[in-house]
Short mmCIF file of C-alpha atoms in Angstrom, two decimals:
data_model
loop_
_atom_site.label_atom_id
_atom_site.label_comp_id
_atom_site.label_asym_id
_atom_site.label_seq_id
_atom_site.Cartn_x
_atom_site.Cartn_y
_atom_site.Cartn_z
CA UNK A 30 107.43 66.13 40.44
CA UNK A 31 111.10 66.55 41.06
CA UNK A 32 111.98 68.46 44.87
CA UNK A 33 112.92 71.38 44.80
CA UNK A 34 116.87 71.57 45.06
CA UNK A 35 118.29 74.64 47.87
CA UNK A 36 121.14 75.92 47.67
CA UNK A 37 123.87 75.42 50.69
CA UNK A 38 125.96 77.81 51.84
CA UNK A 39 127.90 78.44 54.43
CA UNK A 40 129.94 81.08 56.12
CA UNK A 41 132.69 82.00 58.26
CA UNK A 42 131.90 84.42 60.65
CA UNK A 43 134.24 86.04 63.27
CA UNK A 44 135.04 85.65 67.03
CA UNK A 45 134.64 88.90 68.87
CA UNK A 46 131.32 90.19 69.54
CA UNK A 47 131.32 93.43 67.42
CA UNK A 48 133.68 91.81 64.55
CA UNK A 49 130.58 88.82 64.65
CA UNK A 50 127.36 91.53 64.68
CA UNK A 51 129.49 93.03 61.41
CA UNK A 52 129.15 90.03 60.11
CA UNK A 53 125.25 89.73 60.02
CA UNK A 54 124.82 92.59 57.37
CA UNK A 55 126.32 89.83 55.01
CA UNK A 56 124.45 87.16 56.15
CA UNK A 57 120.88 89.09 55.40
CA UNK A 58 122.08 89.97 52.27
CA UNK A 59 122.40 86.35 51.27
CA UNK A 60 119.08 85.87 52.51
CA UNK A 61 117.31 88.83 50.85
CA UNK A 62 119.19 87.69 47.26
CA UNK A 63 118.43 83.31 48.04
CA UNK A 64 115.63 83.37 50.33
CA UNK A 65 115.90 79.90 49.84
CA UNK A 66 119.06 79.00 50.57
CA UNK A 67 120.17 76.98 53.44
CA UNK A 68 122.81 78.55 55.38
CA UNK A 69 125.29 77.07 57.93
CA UNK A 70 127.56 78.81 59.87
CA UNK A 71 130.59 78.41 61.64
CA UNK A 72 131.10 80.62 64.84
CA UNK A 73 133.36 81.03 67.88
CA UNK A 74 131.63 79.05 71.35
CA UNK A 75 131.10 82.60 72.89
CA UNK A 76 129.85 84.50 69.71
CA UNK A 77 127.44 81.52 68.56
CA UNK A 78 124.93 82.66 71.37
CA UNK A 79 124.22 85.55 68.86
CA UNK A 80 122.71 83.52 65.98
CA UNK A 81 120.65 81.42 67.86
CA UNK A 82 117.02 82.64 67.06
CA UNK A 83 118.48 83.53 63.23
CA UNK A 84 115.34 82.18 61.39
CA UNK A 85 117.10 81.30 58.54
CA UNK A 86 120.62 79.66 59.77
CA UNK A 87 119.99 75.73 59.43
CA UNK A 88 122.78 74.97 61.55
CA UNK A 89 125.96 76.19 63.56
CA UNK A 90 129.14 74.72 64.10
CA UNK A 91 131.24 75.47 66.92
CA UNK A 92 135.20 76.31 66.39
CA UNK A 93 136.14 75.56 70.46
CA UNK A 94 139.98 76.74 70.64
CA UNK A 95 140.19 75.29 73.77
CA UNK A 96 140.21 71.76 71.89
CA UNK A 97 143.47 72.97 69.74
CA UNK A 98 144.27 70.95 66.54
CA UNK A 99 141.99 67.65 67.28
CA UNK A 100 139.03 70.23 67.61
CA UNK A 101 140.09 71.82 64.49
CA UNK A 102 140.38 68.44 62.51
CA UNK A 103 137.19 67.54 63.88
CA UNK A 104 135.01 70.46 63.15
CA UNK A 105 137.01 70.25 59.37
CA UNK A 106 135.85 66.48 58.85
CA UNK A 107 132.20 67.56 60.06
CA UNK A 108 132.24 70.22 57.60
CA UNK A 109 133.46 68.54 54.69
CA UNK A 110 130.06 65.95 54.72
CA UNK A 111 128.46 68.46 53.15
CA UNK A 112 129.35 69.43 49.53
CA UNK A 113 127.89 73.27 49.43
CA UNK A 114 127.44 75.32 46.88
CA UNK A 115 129.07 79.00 48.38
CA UNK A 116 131.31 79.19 50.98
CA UNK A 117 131.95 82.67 52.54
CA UNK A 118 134.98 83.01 54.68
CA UNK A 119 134.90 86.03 56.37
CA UNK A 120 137.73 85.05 58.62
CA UNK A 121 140.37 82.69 57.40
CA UNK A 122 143.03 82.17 54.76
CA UNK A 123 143.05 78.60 53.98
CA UNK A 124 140.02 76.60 55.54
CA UNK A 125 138.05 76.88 52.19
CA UNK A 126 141.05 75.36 50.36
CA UNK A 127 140.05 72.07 53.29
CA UNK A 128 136.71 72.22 52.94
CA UNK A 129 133.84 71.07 49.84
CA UNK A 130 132.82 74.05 48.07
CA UNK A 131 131.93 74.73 44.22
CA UNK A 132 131.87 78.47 44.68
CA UNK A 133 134.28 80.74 47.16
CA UNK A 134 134.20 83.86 48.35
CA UNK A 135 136.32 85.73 50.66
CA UNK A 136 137.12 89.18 52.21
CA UNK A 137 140.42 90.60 51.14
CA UNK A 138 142.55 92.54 53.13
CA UNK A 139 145.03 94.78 51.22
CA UNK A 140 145.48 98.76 50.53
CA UNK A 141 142.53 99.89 48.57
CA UNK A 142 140.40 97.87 51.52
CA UNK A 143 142.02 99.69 54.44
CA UNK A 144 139.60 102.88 54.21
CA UNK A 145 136.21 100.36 54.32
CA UNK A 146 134.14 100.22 56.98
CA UNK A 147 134.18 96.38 58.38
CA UNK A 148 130.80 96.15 57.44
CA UNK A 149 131.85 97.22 54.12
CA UNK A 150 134.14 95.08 53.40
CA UNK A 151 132.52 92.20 54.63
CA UNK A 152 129.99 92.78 51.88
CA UNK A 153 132.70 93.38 49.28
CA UNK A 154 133.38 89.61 49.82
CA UNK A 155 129.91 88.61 48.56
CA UNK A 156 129.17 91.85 46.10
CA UNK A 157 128.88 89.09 43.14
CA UNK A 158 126.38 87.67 44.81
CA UNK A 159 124.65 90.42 46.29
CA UNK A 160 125.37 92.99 44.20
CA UNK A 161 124.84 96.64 46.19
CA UNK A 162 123.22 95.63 48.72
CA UNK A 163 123.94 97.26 52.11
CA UNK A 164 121.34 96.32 54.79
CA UNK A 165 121.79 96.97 58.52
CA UNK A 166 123.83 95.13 61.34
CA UNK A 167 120.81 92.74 62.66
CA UNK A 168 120.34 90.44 65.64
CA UNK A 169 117.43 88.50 66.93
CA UNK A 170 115.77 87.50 69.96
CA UNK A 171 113.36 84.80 70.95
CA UNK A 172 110.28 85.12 72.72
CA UNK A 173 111.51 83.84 75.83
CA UNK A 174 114.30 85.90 75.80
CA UNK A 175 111.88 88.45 75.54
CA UNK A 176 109.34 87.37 78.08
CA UNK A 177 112.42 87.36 80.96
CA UNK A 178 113.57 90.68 80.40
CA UNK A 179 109.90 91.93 81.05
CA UNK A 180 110.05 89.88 84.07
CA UNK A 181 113.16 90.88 85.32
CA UNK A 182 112.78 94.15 84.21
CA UNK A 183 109.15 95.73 84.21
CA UNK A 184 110.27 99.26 84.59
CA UNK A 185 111.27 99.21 80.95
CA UNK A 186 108.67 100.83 78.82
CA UNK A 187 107.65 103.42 80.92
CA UNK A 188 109.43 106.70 80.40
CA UNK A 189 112.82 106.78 78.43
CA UNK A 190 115.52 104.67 79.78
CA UNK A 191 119.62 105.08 78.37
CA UNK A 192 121.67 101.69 78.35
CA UNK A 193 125.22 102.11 79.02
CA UNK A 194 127.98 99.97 78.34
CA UNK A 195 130.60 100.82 80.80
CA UNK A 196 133.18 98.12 80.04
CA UNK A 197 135.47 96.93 77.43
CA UNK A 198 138.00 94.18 76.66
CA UNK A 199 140.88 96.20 77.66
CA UNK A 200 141.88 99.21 79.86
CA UNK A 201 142.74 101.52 76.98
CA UNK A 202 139.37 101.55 75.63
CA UNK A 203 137.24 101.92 78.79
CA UNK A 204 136.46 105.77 79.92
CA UNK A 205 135.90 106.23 83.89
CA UNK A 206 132.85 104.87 85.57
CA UNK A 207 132.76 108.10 87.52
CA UNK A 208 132.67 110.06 84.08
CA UNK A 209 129.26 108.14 83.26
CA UNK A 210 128.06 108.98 86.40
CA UNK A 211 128.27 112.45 85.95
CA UNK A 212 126.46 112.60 82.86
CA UNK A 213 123.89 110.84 83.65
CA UNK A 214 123.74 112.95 86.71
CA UNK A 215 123.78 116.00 84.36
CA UNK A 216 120.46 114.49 82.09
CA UNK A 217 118.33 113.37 85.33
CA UNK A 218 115.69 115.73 84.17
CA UNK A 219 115.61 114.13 80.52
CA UNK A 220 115.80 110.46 81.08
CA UNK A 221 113.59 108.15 83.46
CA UNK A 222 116.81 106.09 84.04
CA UNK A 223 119.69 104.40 83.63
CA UNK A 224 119.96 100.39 82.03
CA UNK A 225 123.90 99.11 82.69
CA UNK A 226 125.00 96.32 80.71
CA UNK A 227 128.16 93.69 80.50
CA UNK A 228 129.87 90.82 81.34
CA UNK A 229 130.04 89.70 84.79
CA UNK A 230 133.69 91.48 84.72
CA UNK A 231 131.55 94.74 84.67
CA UNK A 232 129.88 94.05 88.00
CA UNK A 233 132.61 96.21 89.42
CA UNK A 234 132.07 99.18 87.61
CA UNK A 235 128.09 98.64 87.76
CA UNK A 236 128.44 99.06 91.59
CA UNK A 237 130.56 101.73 91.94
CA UNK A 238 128.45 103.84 88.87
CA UNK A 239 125.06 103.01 90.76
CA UNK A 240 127.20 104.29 94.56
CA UNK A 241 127.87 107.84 92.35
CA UNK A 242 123.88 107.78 90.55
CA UNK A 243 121.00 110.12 91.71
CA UNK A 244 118.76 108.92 89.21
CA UNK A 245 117.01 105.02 88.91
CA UNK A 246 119.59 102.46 87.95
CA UNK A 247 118.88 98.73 86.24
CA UNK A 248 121.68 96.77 86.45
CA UNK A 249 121.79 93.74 83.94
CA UNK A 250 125.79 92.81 83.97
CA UNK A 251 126.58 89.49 84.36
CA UNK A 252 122.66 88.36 84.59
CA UNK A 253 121.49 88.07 80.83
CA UNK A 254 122.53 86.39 77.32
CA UNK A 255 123.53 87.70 74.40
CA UNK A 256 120.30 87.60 73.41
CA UNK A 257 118.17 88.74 76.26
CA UNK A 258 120.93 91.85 76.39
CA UNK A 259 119.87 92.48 72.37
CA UNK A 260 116.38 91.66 74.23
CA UNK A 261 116.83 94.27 76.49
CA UNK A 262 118.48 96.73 74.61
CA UNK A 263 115.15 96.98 72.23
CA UNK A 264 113.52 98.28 74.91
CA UNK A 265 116.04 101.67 75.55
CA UNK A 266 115.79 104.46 74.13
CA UNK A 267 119.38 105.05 73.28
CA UNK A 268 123.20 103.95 74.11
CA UNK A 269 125.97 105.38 75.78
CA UNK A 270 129.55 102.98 76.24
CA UNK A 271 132.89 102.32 75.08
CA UNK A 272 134.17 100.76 71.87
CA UNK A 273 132.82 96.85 72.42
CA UNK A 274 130.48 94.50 70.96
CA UNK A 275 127.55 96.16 73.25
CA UNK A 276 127.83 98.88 71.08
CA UNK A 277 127.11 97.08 67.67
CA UNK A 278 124.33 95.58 69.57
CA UNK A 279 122.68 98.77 70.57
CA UNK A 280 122.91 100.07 66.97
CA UNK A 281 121.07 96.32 65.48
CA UNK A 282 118.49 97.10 68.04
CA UNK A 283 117.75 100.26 66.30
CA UNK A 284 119.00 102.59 69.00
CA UNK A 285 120.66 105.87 68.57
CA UNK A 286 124.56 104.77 69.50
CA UNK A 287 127.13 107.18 70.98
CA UNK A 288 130.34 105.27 71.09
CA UNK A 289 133.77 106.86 72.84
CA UNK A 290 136.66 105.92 71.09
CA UNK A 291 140.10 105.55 72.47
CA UNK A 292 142.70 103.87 70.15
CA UNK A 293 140.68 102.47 67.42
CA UNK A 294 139.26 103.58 64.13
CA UNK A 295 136.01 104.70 64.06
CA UNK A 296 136.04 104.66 60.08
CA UNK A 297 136.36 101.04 60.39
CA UNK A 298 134.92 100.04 63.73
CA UNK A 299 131.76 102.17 64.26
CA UNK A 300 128.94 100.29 64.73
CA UNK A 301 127.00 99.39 61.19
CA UNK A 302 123.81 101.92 61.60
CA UNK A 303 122.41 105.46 60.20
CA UNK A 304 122.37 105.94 64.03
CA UNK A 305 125.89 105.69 65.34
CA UNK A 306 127.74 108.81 66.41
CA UNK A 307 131.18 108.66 68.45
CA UNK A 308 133.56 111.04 69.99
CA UNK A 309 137.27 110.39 69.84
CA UNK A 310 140.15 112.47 71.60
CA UNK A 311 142.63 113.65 68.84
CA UNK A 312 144.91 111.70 70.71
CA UNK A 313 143.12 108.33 70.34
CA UNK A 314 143.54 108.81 74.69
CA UNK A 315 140.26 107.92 76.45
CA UNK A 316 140.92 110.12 79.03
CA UNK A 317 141.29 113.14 76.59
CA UNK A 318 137.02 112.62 76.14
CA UNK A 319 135.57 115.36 78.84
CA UNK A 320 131.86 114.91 80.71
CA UNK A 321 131.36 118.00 79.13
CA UNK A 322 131.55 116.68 75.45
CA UNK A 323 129.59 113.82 75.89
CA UNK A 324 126.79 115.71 77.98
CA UNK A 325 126.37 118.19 75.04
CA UNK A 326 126.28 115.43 72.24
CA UNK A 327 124.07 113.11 74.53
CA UNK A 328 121.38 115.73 74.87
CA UNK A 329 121.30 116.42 71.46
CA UNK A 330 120.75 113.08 70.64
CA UNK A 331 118.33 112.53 73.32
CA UNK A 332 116.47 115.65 71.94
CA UNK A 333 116.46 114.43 68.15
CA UNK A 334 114.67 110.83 69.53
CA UNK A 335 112.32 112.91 71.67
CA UNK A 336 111.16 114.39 68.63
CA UNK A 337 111.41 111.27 65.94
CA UNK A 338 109.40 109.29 68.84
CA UNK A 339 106.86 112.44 69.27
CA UNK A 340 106.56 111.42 73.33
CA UNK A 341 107.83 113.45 76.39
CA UNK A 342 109.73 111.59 79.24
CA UNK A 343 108.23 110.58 81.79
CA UNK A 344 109.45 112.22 84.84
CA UNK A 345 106.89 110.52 87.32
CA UNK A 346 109.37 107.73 87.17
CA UNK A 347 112.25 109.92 88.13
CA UNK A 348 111.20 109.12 91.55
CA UNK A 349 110.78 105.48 91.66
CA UNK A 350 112.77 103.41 93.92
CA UNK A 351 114.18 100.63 91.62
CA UNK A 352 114.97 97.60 93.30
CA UNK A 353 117.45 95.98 90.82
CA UNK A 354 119.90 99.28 91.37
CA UNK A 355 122.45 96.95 93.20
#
């Protein structure tokens, strides 16, 4: 009896944390049409934490631009042992023309593409192979990933907990700490507590919104993965932040997503769910977004997952004394 032969592919993904997490809605489409297949992938050193517990990635190869050219060549000559049998480029012009390949595919980037959500046409790359297919941004987590964030944080799971994102990659896109204070402040009664998540650059910001907070804060910047953060994230009950990667996260994890947008297109950047909402100044200024706005659109979203969940918060935890608040 002959072995069964699998097909190889491999694809291309992206560097930046949201750009990669737009990326995944193509890779489960390639699993849902070739369950079989074996797919490799070729990700950025920062963004390759993300496909880690993928259950159906064989293999990842790290692009390291700190190694310049010799890295490059490197990684090529690794890649090219392998003769597969699609190739999806998601993010370069000429790699696939260096590489072994029978079939190509790639995203193209020209007028009639510019109104597309990423996400979109990501998948308009692969529609040949996929056909219609549109599923969901998706991440994954493993068990121990998992198992610390219940140990680090146990108050999770009791009552209804936001997750806020108060950073971003650059200044324009960040609103005021002090502004996600207030609202918080302003839905004390309707949420147990607050979850903040980043980068160890958001430390900063983490201390000076839990200073300004009357209500329980958990403070998880700097101190988690990638994956424990999608981890943790799956146990909130909805997100609040700025346009960055946290955001696309939130929405995989199947949270409700309300994303403030400074410059940036939300037609093209929103993050990949049925769930996302945003708010955006007419401006494209950061600062033009008032506490007001957000309160109003927060609570309405806070109401509409009251309802879908069929619970009531639980305000005996409104008064708990949460140790990680610092």
């Amino acid at each position: 009896m002959m072995t069964p032969v699998h097909p190889r592919i491999l694809m291309i993904t992206l560097s930046n944390i949201g750009d990669a997490i737009l990326t995944t809605p193509v890779m489960e489409a390639l699993h849902a049409r070739m369950p079989e297949a074996r797919i490799d992938l070729v990700s950025d050193v920062r963004s390759s934490a993300l496909f880690t517990s993928c259950p159906y990635i064989d293999r990842i190869f790290v692009r390291d631009k700190r190694s310049g050219w010799a890295g490059y060549m490197q990684l090529i000559r690794l890649l090219r042992k392998t003769r597969y049998d699609i190739l999806v480029d998601l993010r370069t012009d000429f790699l696939p023309y260096l590489l072994r390949a029978k079939q190509v595919f790639k995203k193209h980037s020209n007028a009639s593409t510019m109104h597309l959500h990423s996400a979109e046409k990501h998948l308009a790359a692969v529609q040949a192979l996929v056909g219609n297919l549109q599923p969901p941004a998706t991440l994954w987590a493993s068990a121990q990933d998992h198992a610390l964030v219940a140990d680090l944080f146990p108050l999770l799971g009791h009552g209804r907990w936001l997750a806020i994102g108060p950073g971003a990659n650059f200044a324009g896109k960040v609103w005021p700490v002090e502004r996600y204070a207030a609202v918080a402040n302003a839905l004390a009664a309707e949420i147990s507590g607050v979850v903040l998540l980043g980068s160890q650059a958001e430390t900063a910001l983490a201390q000076r919104f839990s200073a300004l907070a009357q209500l329980p804060v958990l403070v998880a910047c700097g101190r988690l993965t990638l994956p424990q953060s999608f981890a943790l994230l799956q146990k909130c009950d909805g997100y609040l932040g700025n346009d960055s990667g946290l955001g696309h996260m939130a929405a995989a994890a199947g949270l409700a997503t309300l994303t403030l947008f400074g410059p940036g297109s939300p037609v093209r950047y929103l993050p990949w769910s049925q769930r996302a909402h945003f708010i955006q100044d007419a401006q494209q200024d950061i600062l033009g977004i008032d506490v007001e706005t957000v309160i109003a659109r927060l609570r309405g979203l806070l109401a509409e997952i009251a309802v879908n969940a069929q619970v009531e918060p639980d305000h005996q935890s409104l008064s708990l004394k949460v140790a990680q608040r610092s």
